[in-house]
Tab-separated table of C-alpha atoms in Angstrom:
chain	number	residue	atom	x	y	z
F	1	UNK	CA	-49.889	18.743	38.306
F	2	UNK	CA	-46.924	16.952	39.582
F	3	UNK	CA	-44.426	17.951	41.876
F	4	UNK	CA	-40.915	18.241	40.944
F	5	UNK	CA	-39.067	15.303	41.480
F	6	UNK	CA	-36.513	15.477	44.384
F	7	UNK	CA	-33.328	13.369	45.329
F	8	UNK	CA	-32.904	12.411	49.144
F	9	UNK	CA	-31.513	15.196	50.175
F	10	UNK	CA	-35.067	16.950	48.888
F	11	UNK	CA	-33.515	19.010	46.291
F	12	UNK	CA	-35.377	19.599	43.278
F	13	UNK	CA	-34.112	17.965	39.826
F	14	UNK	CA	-33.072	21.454	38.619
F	15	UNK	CA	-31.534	22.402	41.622
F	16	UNK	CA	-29.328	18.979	41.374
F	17	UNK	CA	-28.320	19.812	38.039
F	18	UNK	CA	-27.281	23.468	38.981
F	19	UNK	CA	-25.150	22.049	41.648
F	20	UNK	CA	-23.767	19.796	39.715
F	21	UNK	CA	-22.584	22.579	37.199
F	22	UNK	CA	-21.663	24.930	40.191
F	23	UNK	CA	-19.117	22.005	41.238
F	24	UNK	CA	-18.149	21.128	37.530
F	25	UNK	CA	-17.325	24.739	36.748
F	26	UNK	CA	-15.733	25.748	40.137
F	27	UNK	CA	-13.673	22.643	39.444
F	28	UNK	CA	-12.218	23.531	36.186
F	29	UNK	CA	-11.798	26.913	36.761
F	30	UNK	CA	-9.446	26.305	40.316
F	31	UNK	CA	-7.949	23.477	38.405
F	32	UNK	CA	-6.726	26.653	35.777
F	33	UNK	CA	-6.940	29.523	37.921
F	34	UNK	CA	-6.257	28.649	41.634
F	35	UNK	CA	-9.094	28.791	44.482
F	36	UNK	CA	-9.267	32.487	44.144
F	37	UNK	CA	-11.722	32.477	41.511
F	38	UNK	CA	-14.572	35.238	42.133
F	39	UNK	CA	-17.670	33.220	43.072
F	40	UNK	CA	-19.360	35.278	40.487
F	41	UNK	CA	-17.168	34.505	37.930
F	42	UNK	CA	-18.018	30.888	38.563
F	43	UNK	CA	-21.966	31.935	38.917
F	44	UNK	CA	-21.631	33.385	35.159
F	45	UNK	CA	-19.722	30.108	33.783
F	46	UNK	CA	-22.152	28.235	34.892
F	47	UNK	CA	-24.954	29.633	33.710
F	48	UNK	CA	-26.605	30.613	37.159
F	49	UNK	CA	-26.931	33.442	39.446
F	50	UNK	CA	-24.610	34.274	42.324
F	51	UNK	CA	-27.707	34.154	44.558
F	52	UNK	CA	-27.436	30.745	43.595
F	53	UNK	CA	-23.857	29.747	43.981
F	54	UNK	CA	-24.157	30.947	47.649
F	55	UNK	CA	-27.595	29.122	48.090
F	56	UNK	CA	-26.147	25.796	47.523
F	57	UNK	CA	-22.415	27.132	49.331
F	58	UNK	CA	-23.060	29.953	51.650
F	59	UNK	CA	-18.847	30.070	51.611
F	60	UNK	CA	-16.120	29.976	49.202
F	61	UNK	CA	-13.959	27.277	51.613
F	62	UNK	CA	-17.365	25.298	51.395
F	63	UNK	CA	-17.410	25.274	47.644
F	64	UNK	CA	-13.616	24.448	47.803
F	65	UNK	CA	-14.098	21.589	50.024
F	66	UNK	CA	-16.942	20.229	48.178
F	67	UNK	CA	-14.884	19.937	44.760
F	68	UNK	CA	-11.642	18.768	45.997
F	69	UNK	CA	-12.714	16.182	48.806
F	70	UNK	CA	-12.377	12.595	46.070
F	71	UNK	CA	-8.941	14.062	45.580
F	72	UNK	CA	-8.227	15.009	49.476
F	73	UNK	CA	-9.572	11.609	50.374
F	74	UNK	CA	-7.588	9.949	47.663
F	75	UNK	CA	-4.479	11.602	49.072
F	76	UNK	CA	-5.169	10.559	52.737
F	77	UNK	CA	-5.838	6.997	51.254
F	78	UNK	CA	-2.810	7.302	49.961
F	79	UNK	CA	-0.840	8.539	53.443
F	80	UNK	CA	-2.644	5.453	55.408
F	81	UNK	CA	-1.005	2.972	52.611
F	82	UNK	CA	2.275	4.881	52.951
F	83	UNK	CA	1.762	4.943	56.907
F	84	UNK	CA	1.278	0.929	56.647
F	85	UNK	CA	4.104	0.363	53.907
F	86	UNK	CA	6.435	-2.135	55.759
F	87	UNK	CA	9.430	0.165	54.073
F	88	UNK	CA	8.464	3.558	55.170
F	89	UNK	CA	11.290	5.226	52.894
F	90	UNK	CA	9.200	3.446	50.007
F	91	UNK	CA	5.988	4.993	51.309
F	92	UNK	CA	7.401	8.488	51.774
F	93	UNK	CA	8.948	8.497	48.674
F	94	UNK	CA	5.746	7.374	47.098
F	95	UNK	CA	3.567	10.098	49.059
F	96	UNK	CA	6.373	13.132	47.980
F	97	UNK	CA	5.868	12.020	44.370
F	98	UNK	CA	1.914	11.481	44.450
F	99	UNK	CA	1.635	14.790	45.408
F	100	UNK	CA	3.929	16.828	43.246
F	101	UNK	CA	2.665	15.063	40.223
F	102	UNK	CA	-0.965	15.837	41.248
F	103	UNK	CA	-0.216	19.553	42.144
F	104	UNK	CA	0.981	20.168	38.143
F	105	UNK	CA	-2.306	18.276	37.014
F	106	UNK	CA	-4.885	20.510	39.526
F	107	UNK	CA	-3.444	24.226	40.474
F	108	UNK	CA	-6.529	24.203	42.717
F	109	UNK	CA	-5.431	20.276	44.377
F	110	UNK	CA	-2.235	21.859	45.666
F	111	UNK	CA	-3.480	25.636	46.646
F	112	UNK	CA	-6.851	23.236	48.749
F	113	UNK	CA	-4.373	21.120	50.276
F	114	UNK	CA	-2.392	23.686	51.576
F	115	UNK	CA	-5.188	26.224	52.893
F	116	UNK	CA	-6.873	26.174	56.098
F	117	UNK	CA	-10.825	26.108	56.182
F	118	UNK	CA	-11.533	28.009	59.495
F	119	UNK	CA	-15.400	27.375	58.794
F	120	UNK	CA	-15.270	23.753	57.320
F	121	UNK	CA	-15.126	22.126	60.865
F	122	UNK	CA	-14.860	18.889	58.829
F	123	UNK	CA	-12.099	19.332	56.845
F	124	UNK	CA	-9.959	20.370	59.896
F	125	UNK	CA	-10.145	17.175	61.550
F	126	UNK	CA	-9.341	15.322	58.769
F	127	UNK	CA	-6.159	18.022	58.061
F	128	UNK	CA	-5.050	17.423	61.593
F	129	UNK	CA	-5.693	13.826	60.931
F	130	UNK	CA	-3.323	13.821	57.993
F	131	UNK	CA	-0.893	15.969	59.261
F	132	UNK	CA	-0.777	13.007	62.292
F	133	UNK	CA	-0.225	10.070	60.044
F	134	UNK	CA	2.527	12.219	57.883
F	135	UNK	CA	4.578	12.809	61.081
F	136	UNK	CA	3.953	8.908	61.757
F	137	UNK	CA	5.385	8.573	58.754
F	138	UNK	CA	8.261	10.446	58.906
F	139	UNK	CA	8.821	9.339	62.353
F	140	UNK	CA	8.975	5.752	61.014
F	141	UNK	CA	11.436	6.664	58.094
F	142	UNK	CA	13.700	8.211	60.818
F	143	UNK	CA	13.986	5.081	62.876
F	144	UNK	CA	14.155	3.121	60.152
F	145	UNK	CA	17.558	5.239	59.419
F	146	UNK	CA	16.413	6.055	55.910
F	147	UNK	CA	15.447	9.725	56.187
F	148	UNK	CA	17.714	12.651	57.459
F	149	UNK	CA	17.161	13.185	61.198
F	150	UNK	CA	16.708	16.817	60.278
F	151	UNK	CA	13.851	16.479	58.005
F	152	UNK	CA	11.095	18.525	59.420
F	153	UNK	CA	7.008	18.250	58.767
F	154	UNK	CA	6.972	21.273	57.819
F	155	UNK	CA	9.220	20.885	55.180
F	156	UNK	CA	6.359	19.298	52.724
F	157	UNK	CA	4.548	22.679	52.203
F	158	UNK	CA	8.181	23.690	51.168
F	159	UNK	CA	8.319	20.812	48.968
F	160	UNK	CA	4.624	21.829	47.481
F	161	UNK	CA	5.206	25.415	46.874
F	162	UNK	CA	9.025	24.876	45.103
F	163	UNK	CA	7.444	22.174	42.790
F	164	UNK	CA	4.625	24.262	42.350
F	165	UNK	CA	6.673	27.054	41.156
F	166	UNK	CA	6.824	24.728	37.614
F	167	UNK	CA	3.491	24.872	36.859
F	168	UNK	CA	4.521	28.105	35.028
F	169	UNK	CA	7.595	26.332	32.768
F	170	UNK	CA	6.684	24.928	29.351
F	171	UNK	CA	3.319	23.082	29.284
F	172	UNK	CA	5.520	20.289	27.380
F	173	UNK	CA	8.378	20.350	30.363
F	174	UNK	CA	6.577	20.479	33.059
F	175	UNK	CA	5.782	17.146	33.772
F	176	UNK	CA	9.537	15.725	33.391
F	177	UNK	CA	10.741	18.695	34.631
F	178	UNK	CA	8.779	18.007	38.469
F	179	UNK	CA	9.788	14.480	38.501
F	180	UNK	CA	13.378	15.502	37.916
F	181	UNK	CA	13.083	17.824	41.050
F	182	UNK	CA	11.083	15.484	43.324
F	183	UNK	CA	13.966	13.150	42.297
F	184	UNK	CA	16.837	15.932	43.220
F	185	UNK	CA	14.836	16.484	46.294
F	186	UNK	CA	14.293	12.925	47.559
F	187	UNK	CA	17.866	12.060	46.893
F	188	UNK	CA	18.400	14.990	49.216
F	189	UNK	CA	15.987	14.161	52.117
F	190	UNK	CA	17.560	10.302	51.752
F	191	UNK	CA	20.377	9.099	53.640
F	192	UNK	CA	21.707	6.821	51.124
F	193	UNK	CA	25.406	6.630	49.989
F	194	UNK	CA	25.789	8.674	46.699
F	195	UNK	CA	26.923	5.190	45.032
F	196	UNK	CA	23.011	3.623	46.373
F	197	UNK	CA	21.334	6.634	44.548
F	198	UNK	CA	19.232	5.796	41.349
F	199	UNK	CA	20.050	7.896	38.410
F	200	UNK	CA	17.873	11.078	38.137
F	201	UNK	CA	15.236	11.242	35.343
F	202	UNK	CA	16.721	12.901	32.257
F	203	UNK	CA	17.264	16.255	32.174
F	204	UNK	CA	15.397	18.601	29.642
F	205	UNK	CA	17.026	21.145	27.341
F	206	UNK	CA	16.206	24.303	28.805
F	207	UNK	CA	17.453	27.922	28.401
F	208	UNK	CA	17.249	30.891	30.848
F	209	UNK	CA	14.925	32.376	28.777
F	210	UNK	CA	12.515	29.381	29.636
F	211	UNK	CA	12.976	31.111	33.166
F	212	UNK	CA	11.801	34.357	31.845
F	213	UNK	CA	8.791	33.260	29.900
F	214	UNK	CA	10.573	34.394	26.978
F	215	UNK	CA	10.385	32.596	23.431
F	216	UNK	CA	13.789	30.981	22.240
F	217	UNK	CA	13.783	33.896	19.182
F	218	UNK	CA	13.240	36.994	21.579
């Protein structure tokens, strides 16, 4: 009788395919839910037992790390681009936009990006290394006398949580609605002349009782 074909990390074909849905369903339910999922909620979706969730991720933050890292890596691709942009303003504005637009798209991106792995020895170095190249940045945009002096690192998680906040306005607002802030915002951060400013994306036509949750007719 054969063995079970194995892949080179000497998993089994089943246990590929199990891991496979394990990342697939984690995925889609942080992208909905946030990283606070219950790993056996995830087990169940999946079609597999929790004794198998924590086989192939003996931690939540290694489960995390393992569905978000193309995105994390596509956001630190996109810091080293804005890092190297001859206009730093340009890359900073780019980076503050990137982000906010891909925080609506993935709850889970934004809620990742902002958590700290103390077991994922890994993905601390490269969050220290991106936290380095985003001060380079702003450091450049400074000098370059483009971005307020009083600007602060810091100030991005600021900037993530606010925007974040509109992940809970009208599924058919949201996106205009974010790019209208990051536009509000990055007018703010700038130190452009109110006559240099580009005009802000449109506004939508909201009510308060968008703010409330509340249907126009309640």
């Amino acid at each position: 009788m054969n063995a079970e074909p194995t892949d080179e990390d000497g998993l089994r074909s089943d246990a590929v395919r199990n891991r496979a849905r394990i990342v697939e369903t984690a995925h889609e339910l942080f992208r909905t839910r946030g990283i606070d999922v219950p790993m056996s909620t995830i087990a169940r979706r999946a079609g597999v037992g929790v004794a198998t969730v924590f086989r192939r991720f003996p931690t939540r933050d290694a489960l995390v790390t393992e569905v978000f890292a193309e995105q994390i890596s596509r956001c630190q691709a996109l810091l080293d681009e804005a890092v190297d942009d001859p206009d730093p303003w340009r890359g900073f504005r780019r980076l503050i936009e990137f982000t906010c637009a891909e925080q609506l798209k993935d709850r889970g991106f934004s809620e990742a990006f902002l958590a700290v792995f103390a077991d994922e020895i890994d993905y601390q170095r490269r969050r220290r290394d991106v936290e380095s190249a985003f001060e380079k940045l702003v450091r450049r945009a400074k000098e370059a006398g483009r971005l307020r002096l009083d600007f602060a690192r810091s100030d991005l998680v600021m900037v993530l949580l606010a925007n974040g906040g509109l992940c809970h306005a009208p599924p058919e607002h949201a996106d205009e609605l974010s790019r209208r802030f990051v536009a509000y915002l990055l007018q703010t951060f700038s130190t452009d002349a109110p006559g240099q400013r580009e005009p802000l994306p449109p506004a939508r036509p909201l009510g308060l009782h968008h703010a409330q949750g509340q249907d126009e007719d309640v």
